[in-house]
Coordinates of C-alpha atoms in Angstrom, one line a residue:
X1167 CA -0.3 -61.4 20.7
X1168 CA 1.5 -58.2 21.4
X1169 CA -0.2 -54.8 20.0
X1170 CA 1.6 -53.2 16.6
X1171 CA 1.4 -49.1 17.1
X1172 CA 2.7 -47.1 13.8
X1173 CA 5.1 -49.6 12.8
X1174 CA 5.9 -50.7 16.5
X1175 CA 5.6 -53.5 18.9
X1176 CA 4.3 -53.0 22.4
X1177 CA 4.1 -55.5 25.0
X1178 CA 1.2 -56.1 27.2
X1179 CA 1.7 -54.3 30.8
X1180 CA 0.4 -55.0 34.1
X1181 CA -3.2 -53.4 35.1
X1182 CA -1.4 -51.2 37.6
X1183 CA 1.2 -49.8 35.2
X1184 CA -1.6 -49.1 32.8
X1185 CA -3.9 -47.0 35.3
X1186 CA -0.7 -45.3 36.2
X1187 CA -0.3 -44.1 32.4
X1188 CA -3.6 -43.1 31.9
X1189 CA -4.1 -40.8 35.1
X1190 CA -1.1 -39.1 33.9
X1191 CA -1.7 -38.8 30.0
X1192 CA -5.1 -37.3 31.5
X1193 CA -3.9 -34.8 33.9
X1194 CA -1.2 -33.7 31.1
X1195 CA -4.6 -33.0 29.1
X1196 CA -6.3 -31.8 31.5
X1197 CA -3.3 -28.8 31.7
X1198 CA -3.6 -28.3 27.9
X1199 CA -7.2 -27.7 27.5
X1200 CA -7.3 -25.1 30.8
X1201 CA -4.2 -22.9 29.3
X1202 CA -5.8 -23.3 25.6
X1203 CA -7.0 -19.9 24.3
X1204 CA -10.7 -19.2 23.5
X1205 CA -11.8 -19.8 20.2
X1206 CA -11.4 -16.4 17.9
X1207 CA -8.7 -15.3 20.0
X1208 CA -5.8 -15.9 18.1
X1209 CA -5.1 -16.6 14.7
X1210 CA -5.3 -20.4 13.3
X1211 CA -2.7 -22.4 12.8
X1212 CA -1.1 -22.3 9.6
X1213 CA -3.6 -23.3 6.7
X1214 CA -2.9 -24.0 3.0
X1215 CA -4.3 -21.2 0.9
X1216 CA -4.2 -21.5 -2.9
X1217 CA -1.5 -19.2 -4.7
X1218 CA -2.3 -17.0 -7.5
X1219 CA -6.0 -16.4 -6.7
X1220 CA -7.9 -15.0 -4.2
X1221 CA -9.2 -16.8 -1.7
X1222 CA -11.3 -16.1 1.2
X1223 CA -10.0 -17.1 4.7
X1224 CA -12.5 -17.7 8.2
X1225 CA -11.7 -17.7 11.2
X1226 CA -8.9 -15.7 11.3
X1227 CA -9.1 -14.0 14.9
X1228 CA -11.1 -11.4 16.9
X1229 CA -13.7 -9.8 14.4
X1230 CA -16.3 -7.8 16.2
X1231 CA -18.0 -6.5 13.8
X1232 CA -17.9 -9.6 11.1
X1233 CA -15.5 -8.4 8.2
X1234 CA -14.9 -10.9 5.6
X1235 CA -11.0 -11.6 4.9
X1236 CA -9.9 -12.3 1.2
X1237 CA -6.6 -12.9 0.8
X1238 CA -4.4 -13.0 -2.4
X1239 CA -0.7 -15.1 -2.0
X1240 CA 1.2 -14.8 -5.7
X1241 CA 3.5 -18.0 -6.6
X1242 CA 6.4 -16.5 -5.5
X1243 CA 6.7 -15.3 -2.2
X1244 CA 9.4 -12.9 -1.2
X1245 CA 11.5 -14.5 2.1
X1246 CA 10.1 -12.4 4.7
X1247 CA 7.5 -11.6 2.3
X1248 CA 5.6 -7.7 3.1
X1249 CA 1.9 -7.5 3.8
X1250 CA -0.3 -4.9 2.1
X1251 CA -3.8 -4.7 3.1
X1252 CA -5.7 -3.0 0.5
X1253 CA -9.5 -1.3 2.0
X1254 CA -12.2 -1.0 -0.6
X1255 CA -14.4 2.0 -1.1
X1256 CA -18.7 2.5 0.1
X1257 CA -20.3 0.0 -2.2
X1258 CA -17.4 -2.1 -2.4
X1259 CA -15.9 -5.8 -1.6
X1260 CA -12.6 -7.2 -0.8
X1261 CA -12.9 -9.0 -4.8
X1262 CA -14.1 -5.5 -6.3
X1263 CA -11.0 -4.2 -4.8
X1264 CA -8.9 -7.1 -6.2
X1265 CA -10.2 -6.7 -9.8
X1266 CA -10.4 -3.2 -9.4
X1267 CA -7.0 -2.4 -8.9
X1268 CA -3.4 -4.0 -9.9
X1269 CA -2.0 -4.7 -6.1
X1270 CA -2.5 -8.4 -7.3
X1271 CA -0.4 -8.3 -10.3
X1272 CA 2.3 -6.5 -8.8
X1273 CA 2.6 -8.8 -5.7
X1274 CA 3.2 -11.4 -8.6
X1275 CA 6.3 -8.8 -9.4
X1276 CA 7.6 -8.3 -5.9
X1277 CA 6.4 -11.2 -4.0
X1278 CA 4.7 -9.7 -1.2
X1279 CA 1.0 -10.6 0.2
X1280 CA -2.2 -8.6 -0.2
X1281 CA -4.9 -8.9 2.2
X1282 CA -8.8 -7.9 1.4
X1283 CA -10.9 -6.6 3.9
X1284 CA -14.5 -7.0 3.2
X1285 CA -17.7 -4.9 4.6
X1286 CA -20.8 -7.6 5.9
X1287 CA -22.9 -4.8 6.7
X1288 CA -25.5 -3.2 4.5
X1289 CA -23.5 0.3 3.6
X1290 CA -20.6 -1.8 2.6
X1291 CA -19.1 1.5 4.4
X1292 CA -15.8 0.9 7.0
X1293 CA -17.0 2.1 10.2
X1294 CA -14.3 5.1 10.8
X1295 CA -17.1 6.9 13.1
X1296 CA -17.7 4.8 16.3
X1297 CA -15.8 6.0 19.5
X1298 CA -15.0 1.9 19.4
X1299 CA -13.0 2.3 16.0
X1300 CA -11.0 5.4 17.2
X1301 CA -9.3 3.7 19.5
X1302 CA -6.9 1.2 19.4
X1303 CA -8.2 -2.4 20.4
X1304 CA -11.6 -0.4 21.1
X1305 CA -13.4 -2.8 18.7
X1306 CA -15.1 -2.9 15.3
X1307 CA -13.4 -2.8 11.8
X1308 CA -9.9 -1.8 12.9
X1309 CA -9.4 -4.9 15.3
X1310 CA -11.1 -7.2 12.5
X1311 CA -8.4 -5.9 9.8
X1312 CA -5.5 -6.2 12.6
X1313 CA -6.4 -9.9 13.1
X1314 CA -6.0 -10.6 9.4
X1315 CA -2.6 -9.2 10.0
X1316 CA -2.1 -11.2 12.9
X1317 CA -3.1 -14.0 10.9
X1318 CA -1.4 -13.6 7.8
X1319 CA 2.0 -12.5 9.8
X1320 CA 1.4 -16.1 11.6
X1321 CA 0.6 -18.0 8.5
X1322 CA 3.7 -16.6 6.7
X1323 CA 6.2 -15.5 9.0
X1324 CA 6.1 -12.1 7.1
X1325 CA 8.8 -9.2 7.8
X1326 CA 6.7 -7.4 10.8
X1327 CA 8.3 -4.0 9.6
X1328 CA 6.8 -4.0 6.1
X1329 CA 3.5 -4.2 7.0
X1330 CA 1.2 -1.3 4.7
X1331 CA -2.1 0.1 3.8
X1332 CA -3.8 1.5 1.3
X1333 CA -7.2 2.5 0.5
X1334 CA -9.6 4.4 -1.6
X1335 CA -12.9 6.7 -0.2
X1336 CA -14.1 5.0 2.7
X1337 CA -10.8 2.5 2.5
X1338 CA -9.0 5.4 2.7
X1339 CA -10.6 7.0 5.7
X1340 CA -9.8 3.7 7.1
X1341 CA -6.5 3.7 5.7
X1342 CA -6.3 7.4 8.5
X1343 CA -7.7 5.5 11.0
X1344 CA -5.5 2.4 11.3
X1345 CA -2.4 4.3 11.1
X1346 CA -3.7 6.4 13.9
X1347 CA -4.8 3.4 15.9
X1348 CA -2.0 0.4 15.3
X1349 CA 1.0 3.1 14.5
X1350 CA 3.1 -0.2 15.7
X1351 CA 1.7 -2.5 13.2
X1352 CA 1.6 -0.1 10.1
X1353 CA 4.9 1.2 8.5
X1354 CA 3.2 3.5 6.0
X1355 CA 0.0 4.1 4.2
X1356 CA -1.8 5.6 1.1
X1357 CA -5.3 7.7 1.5
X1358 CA -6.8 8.3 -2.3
X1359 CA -9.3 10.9 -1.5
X1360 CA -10.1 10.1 2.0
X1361 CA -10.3 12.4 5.6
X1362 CA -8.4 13.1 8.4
X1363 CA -8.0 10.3 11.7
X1364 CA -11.2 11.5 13.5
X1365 CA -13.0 13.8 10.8
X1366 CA -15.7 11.5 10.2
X1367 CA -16.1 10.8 14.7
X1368 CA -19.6 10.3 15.6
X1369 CA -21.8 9.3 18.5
X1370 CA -25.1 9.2 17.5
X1371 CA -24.9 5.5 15.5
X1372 CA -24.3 7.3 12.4
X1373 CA -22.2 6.2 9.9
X1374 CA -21.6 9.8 7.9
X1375 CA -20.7 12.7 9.1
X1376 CA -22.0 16.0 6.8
X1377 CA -19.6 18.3 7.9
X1378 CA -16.3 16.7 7.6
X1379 CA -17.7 15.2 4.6
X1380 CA -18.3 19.1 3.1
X1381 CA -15.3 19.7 4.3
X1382 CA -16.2 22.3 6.5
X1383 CA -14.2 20.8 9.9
X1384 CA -11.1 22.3 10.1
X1385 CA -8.7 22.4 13.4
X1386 CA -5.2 23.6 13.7
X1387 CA -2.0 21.1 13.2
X1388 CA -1.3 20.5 16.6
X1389 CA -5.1 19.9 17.4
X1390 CA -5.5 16.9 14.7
X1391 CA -2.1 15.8 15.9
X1392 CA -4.1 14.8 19.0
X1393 CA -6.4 13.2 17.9
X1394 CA -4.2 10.7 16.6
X1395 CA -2.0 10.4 19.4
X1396 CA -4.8 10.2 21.6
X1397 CA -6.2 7.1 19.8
X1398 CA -2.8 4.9 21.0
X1399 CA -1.9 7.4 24.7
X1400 CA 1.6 6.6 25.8
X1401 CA 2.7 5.1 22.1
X1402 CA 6.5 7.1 21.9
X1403 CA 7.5 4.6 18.9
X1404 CA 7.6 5.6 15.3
X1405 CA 5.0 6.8 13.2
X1406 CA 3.7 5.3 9.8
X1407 CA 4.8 7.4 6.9
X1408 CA 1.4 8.5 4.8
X1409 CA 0.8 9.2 1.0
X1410 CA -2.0 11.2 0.1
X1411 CA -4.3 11.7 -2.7
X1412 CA -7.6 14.2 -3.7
X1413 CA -9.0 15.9 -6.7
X1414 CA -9.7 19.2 -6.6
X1415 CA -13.2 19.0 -7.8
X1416 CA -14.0 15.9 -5.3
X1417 CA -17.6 16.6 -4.7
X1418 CA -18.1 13.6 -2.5
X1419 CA -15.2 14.2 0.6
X1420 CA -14.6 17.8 -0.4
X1421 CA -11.2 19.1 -1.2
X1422 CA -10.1 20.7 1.7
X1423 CA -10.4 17.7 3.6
X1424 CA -6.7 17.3 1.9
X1425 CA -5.4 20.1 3.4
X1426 CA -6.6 18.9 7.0
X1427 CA -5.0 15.4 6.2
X1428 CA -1.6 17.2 5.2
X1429 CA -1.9 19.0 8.7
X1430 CA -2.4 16.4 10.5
X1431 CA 0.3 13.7 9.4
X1432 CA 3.0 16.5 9.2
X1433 CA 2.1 17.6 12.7
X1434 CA 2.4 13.8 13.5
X1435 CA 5.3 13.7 12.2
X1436 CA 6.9 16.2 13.7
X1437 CA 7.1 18.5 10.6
X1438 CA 6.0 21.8 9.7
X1439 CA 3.6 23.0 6.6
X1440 CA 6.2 24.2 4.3
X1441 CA 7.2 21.4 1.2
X1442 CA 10.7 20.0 1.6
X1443 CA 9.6 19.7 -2.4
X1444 CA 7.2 20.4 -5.1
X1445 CA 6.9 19.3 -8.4
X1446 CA 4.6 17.9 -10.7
X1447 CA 5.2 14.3 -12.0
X1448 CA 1.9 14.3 -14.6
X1449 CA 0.5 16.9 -16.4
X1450 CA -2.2 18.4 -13.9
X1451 CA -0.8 17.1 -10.5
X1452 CA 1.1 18.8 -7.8
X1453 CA 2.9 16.6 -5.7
X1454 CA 4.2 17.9 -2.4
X1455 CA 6.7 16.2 0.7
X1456 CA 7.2 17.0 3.6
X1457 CA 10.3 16.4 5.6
X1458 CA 12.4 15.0 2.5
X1459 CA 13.0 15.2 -0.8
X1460 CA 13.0 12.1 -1.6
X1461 CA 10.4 8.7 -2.9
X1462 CA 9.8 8.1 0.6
X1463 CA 9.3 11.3 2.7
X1464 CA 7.4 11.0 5.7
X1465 CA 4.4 13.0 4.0
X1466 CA 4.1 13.0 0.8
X1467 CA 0.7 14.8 -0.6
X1468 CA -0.5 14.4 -4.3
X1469 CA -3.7 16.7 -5.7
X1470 CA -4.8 16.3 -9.2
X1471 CA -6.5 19.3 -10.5
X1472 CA -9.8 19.3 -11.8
X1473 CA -10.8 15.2 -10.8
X1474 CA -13.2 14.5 -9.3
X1475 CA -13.8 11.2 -6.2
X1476 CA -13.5 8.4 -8.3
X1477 CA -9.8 10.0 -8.7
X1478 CA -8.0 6.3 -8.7
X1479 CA -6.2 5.2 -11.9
X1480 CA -4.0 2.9 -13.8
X1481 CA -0.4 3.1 -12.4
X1482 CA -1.1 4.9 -9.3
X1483 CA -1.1 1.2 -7.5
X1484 CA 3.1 1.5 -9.1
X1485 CA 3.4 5.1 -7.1
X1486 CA 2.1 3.6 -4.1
X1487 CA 4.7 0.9 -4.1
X1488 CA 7.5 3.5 -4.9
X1489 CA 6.2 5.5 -1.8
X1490 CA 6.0 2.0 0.3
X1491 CA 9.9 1.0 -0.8
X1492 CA 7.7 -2.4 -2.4
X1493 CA 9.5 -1.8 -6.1
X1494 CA 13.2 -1.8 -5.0
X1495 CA 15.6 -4.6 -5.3
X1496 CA 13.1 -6.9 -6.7
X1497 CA 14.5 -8.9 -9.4
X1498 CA 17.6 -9.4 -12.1
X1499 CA 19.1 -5.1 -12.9
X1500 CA 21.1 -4.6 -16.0
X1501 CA 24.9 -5.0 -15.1
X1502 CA 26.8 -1.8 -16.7
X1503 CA 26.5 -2.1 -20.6
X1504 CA 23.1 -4.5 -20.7
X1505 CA 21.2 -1.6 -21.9
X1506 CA 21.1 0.6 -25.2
X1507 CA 18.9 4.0 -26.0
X1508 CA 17.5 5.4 -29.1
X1509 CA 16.0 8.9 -29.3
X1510 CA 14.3 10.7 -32.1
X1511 CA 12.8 14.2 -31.9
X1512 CA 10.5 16.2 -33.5
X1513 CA 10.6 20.0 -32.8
X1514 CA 8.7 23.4 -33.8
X1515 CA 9.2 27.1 -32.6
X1516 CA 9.0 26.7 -28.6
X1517 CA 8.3 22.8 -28.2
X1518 CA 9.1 19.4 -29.3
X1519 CA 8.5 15.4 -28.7
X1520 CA 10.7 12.8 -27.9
X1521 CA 10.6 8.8 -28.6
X1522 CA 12.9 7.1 -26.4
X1523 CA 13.6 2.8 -27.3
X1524 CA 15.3 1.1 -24.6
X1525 CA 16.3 -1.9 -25.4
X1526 CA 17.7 -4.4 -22.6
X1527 CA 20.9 -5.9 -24.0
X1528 CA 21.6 -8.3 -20.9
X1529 CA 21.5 -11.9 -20.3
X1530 CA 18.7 -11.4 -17.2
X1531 CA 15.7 -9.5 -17.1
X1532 CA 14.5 -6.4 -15.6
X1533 CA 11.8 -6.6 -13.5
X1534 CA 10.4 -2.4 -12.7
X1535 CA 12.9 0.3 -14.3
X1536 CA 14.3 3.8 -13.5
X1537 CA 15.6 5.5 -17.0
X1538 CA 17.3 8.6 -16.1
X1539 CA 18.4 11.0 -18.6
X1540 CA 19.6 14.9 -18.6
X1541 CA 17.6 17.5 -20.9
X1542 CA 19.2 20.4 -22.5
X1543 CA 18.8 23.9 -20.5
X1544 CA 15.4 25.4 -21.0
X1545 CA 13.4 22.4 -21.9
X1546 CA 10.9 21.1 -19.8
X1547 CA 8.4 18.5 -20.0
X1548 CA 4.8 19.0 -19.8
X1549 CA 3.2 15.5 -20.8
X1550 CA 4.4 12.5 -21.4
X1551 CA 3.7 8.5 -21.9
X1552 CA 4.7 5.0 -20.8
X1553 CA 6.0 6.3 -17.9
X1554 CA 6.1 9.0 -15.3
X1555 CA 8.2 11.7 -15.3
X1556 CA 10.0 13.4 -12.8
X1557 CA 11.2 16.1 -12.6
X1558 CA 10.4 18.3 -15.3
X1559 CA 13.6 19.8 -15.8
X1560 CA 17.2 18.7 -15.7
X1561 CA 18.0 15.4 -14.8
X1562 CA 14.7 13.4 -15.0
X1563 CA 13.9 10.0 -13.9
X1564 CA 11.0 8.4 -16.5
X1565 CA 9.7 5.0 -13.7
X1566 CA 7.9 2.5 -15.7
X1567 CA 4.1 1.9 -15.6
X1568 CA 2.4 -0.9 -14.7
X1569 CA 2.4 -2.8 -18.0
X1570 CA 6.3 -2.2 -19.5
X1571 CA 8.1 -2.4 -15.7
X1572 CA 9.4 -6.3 -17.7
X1573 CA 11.6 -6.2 -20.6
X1574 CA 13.6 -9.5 -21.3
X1575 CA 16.7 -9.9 -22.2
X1576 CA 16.8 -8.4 -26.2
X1577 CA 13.5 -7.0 -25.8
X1578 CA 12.4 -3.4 -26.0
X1579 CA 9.7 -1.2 -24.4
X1580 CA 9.1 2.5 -26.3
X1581 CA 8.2 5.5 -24.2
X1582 CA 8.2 9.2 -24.6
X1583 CA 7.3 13.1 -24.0
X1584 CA 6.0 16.6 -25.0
X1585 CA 8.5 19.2 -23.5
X1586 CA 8.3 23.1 -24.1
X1587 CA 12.2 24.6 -25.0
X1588 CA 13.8 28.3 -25.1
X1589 CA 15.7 27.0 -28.0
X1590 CA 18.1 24.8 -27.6
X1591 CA 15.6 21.5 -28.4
X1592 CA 18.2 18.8 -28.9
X1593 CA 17.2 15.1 -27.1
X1594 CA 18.2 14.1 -23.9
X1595 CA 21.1 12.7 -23.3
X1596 CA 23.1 10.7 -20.3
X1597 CA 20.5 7.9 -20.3
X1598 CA 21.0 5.3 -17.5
X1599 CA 19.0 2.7 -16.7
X1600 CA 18.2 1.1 -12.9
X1601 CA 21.9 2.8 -12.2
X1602 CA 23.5 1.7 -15.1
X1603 CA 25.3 3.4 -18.1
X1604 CA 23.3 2.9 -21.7
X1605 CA 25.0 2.9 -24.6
X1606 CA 23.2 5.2 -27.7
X1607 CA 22.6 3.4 -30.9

């Protein structure tokens, strides 16, 4: 009876044609298994990973030093979706750092992918000392997180120039170190309260390092400069953007660790010290870049006065993104006319406040909006709520926060200001919104 294979018939073959077969199905397999790569040292094969939770993913590639990977994928991936990794703090986990901040719920907005890293060892500290993670492929954290890129990049077929990092304390020193290390991988990073590329260098074992920590290291431009070229010798290519963050009163990784960071990336950049702007987009912060103007300078340096370490907050994630270039062009924008404004002001002697309605009149909705408006000479806002402000003076753009940047067709999200005026205190007017005109009513 002649042999059914899937669906087909074969018939039976003489003995010689047979032995022929299997010496060569066997030599084609023996070919395969000696050019095969060694487990760990590449990335799986695409796997199925559950959207819209986080989920923790093994064997993803080279990990010396045995990081855990969580990774969170939202419904709705982006076509050549970006890849932020986002590095927890001492103490921390790649799930603390999920439910800590709102990365998550924003890649639900703009459809990119957020990967985890996750400390094993006992400090639950990012090793940003070792000679091995101050190099590039010299071993330890920074290869581990690289391989979740690898992986992820593999997995997803993700756009290989919008790959970003971002990090708080010790995921923020690490957040330094990877853009010193994989400057080809990285397209941009954000530090809250963190240390210069090489600060924190040890070679005794130890994880801390008191004097960079005190913020007593200091070195000139040029000299951190080398440090992080020295970590990639011979790189010529671009170099990451970086977005910095520190309060004043940090008593953890002292303030003037800031100032070091701001020398370094500007020196790595090519830049010199002196602000291509300043300004102050929340009451209390001084906000500072380097080598433009504009949301995505090469250096961009924020210090809030009088916070302390734990200096992260709701809506800071939304800055990040701005910095990044994760916020634009994602999603329906009001065509000219789908928007209208209402103002009403309250004013005294030198000072007034403004409540602005905006009301999307369109048929799609807005997903993360710009409201720009003109104030009268001589007023100048000094607080404000439901978004962020800046600048101060003449024409201001008011971004949304985390929880309005959605307003459906005939919806309607309410924001407003404190400003200080010279006395001319009537509202703002000119209001557009994501570009377009708004009509008053």
């Amino acid at each position: 009876m002649p042999a059914t294979v899937s669906g087909t018939t074969a018939r039976a073959k003489p003995r010689t044609t047979l032995l022929a077969l299997l010496g060569a199905l066997l030599s084609t397999l023996t070919v395969l298994l000696l050019a095969a790569p060694q487990a760990g040292a590449r990335p799986q094969a695409p796997a199925s990973v559950p959207t819209a939770t986080l989920t923790e993913v093994t064997g993803f590639g080279s990990n010396p030093s045995n990081l855990q990977m969580y990774l969170y994928v939202p419904d709705n991936v982006a076509p050549d979706p970006a890849v932020l990794v986002a590095v927890h703090y001492c103490t921390g986990s790649g799930p603390a750092m999920y439910s800590g901040t709102e990365y998550a719920q924003l890649a639900d907005r703009y459809g990119f992918i957020v990967v985890y890293p996750s400390v094993t060892r006992s400090s639950k500290c990012f090793d940003v000392a070792s000679p091995q993670a101050l190099r590039r492929g010299g071993g330890s954290d920074p290869v581990g997180i690289k391989s979740m890129v690898d992986w992820v990049r593999t997995t997803y077929d993700t756009d290989p120039g919008r790959v970003f990092v971002t990090g708080i304390s010790s995921g923020a020193m690490m957040t330094n170190v990877l853009l010193g290390v994989y400057p080809d991988v990285f397209a941009a990073g954000a530090a809250f309260a963190g240390v210069p590329f090489g600060c924190f260098a040890t070679t005794d074992g130890s994880e801390w390092n008191s004097a960079c920590a005190n913020g007593t290291v200091t070195r000139t431009p040029a000299a951190w400069g080398d440090l992080v070229r020295g970590a990639y010798p011979g790189y010529t290519g671009p170099r990451p953007r970086m977005q910095l963050w520190h309060g004043t009163q940090d008593d953890v990784l002292r303030y003037p660790n800031f100032g070091e960071e701001i020398k370094q990336w500007t020196n790595v950049q090519g830049l010199g010290q002196t602000p291509a702007a300043t300004d102050s987009p929340v009451s209390g912060w001084t906000r500072t870049r380097y080598g433009a103007t504009g949301d995505r300078a090469p250096v961009e340096a924020i210090s809030l006065q009088g916070v302390g370490h734990n200096l992260y907050g709701q809506g800071m994630a939304a800055r990040v993104l701005t910095f990044f270039g994760l916020d634009s062009g994602s999603g329906p924008q009001p065509q000219p006319g789908g928007c209208r404004v209402t103002v009403t002001t309250n004013a005294w002697n030198t000072g007034l406040t403004a409540s602005v309605t905006v009301t999307n009149t369109g048929t799609a909705t807005v997903n993360g909006w710009k409201l720009g408006f003109t104030l009268p000479a001589g007023q100048t806002i000094t607080g404000g709520w439901g978004a962020a402000y800046a600048p101060t003076t003449g024409n201001v753009t008011a971004t949304s926060a985390s929880y309005n940047a959605t307003i459906a067709p005939n919806a309607s999200v309410s924001l407003g200001f404190q400003a200080n005026h010279t006395g001319d205190s009537r509202a703002p007017s000119g209001f557009t919104l994501n570009g377009s005109a708004c009509t008053a009513g």
